[in-house]
Tab-separated table of N, CA and C in Angstrom:
chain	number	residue	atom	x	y	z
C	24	UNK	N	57.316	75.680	-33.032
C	24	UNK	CA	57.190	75.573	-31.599
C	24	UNK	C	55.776	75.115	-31.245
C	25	UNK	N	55.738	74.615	-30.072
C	25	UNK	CA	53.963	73.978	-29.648
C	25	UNK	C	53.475	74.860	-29.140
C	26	UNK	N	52.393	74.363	-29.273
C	26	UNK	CA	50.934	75.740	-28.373
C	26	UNK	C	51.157	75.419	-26.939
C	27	UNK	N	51.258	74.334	-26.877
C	27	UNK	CA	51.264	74.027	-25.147
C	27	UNK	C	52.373	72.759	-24.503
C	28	UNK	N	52.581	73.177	-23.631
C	28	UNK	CA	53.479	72.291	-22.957
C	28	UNK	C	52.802	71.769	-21.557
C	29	UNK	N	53.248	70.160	-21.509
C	29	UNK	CA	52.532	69.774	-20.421
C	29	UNK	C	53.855	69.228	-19.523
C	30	UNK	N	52.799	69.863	-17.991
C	30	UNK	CA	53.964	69.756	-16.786
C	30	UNK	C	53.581	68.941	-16.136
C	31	UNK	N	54.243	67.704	-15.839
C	31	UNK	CA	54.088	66.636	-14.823
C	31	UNK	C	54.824	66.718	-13.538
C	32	UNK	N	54.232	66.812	-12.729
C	32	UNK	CA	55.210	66.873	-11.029
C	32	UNK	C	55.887	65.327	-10.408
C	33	UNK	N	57.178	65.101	-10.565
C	33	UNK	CA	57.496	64.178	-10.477
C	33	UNK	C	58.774	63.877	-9.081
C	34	UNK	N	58.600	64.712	-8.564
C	34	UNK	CA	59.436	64.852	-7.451
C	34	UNK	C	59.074	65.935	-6.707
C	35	UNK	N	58.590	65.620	-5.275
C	35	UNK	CA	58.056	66.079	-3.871
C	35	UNK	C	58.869	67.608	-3.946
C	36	UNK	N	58.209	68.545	-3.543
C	36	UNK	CA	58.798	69.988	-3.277
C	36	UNK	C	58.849	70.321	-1.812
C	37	UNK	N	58.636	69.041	-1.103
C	37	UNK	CA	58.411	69.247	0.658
C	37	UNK	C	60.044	69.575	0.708
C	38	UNK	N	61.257	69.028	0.455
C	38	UNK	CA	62.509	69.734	0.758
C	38	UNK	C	63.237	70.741	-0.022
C	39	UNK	N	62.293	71.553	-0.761
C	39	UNK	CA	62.837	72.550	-1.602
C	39	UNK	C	62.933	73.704	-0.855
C	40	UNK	N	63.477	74.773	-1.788
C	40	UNK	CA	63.535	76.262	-1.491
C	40	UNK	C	62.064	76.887	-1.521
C	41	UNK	N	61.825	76.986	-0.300
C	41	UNK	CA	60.416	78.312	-0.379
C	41	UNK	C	60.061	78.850	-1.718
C	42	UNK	N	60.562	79.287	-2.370
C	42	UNK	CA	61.011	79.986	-3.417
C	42	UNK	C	60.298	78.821	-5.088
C	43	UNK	N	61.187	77.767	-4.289
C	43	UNK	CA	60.457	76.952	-5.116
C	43	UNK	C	59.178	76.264	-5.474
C	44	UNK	N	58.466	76.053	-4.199
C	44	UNK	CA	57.766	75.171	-3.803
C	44	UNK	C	56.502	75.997	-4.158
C	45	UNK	N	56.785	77.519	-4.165
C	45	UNK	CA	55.631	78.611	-4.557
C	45	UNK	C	55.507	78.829	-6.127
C	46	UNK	N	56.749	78.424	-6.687
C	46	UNK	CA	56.860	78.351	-8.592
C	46	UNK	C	55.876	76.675	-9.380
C	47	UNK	N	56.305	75.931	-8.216
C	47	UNK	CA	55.756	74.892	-8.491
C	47	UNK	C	53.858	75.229	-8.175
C	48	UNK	N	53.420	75.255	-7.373
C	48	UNK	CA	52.017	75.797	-7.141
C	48	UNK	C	51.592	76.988	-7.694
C	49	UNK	N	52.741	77.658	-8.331
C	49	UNK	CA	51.853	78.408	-9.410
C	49	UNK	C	51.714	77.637	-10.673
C	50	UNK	N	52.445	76.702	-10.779
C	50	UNK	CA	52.261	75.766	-12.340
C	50	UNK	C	50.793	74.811	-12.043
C	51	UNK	N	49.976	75.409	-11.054
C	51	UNK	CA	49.223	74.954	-11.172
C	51	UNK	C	49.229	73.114	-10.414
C	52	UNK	N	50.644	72.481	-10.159
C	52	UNK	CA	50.762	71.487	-9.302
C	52	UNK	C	50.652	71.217	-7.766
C	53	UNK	N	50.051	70.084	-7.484
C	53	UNK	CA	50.119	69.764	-5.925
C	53	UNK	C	50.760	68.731	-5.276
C	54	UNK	N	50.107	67.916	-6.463
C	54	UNK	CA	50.188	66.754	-6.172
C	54	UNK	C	51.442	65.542	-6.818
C	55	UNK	N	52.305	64.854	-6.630
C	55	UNK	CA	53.589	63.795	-7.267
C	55	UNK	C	52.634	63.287	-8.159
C	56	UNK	N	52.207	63.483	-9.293
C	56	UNK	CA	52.172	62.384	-10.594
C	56	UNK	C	50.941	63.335	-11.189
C	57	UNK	N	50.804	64.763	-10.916
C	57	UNK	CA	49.770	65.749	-11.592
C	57	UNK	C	50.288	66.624	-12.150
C	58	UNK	N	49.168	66.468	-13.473
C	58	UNK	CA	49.455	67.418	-14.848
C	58	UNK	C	48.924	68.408	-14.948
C	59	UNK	N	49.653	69.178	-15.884
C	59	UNK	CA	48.780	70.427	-15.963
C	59	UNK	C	49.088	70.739	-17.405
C	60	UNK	N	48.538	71.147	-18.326
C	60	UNK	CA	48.732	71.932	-19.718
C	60	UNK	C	48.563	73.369	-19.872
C	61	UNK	N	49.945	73.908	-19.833
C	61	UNK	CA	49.931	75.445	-20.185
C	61	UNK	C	50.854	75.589	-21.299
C	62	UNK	N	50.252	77.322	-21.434
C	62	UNK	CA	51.266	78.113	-22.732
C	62	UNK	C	52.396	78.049	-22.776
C	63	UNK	N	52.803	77.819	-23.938
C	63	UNK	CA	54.161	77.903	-24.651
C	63	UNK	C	54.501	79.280	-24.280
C	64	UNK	N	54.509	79.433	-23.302
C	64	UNK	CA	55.374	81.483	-23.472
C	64	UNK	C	56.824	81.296	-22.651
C	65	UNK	N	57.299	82.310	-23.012
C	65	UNK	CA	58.773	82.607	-22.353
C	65	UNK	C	58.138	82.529	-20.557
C	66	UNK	N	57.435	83.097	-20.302
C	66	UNK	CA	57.051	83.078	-18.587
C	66	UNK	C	57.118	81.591	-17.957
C	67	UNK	N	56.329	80.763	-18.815
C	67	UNK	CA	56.055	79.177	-18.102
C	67	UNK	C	57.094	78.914	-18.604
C	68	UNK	N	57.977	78.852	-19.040
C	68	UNK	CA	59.427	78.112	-19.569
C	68	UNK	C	60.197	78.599	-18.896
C	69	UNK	N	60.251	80.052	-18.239
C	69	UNK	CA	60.992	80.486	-17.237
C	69	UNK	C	60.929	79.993	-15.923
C	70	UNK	N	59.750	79.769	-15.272
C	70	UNK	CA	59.058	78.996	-14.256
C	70	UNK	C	59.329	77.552	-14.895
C	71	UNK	N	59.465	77.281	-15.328
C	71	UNK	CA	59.776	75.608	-15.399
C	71	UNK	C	60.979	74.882	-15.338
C	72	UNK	N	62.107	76.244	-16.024
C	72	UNK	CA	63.122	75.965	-15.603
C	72	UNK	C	63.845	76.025	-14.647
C	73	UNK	N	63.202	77.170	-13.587
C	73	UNK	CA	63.188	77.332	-12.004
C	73	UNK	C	63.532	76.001	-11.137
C	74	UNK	N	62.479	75.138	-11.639
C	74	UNK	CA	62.527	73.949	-10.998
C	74	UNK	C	62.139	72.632	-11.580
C	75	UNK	N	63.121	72.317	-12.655
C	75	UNK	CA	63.525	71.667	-13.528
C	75	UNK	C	63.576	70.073	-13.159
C	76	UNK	N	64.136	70.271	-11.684
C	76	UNK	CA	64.720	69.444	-10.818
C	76	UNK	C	63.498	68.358	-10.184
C	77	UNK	N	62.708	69.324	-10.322
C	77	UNK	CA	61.286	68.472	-9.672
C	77	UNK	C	60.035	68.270	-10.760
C	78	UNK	N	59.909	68.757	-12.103
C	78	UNK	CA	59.192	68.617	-13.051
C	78	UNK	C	59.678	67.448	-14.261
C	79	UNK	N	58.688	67.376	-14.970
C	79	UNK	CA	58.943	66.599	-16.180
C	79	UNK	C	58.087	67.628	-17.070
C	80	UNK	N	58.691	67.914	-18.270
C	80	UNK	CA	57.772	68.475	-19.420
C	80	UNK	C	58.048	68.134	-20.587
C	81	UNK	N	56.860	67.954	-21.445
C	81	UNK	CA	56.603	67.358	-22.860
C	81	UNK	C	56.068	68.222	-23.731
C	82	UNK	N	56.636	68.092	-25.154
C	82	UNK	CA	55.533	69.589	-25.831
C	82	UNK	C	54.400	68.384	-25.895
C	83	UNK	N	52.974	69.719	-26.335
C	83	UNK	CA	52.034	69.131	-26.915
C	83	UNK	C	51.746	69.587	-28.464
């Protein structure tokens, strides 16, 4: 498994679920085409799959 996985924001969270839009800004995203590199843990993979719909992720 990788040490880190990187999250690219690739679709706007302006028409999401509240819910969502607060999972996404905890990944550390703001902005459509910004990365971020975090831990491989069950937590950020849980949060990532939250909103799957609006991310892109790659291992590193």
């Amino acid at each position: 498994m990788a040490d880190k996985v990187k999250v690219t924001l690739v679709k706007s969270p302006i028409g999401a679920v509240p819910k969502n839009k607060k999972v996404v800004e905890a990944l550390g995203l703001h902005k459509v085409g910004q990365s971020n590199e975090l831990p491989n843990t069950a937590a950020t993979l849980g949060a990532v799959r939250k909103v799957a719909h609006l991310v892109k992720v790659e291992k590193i």
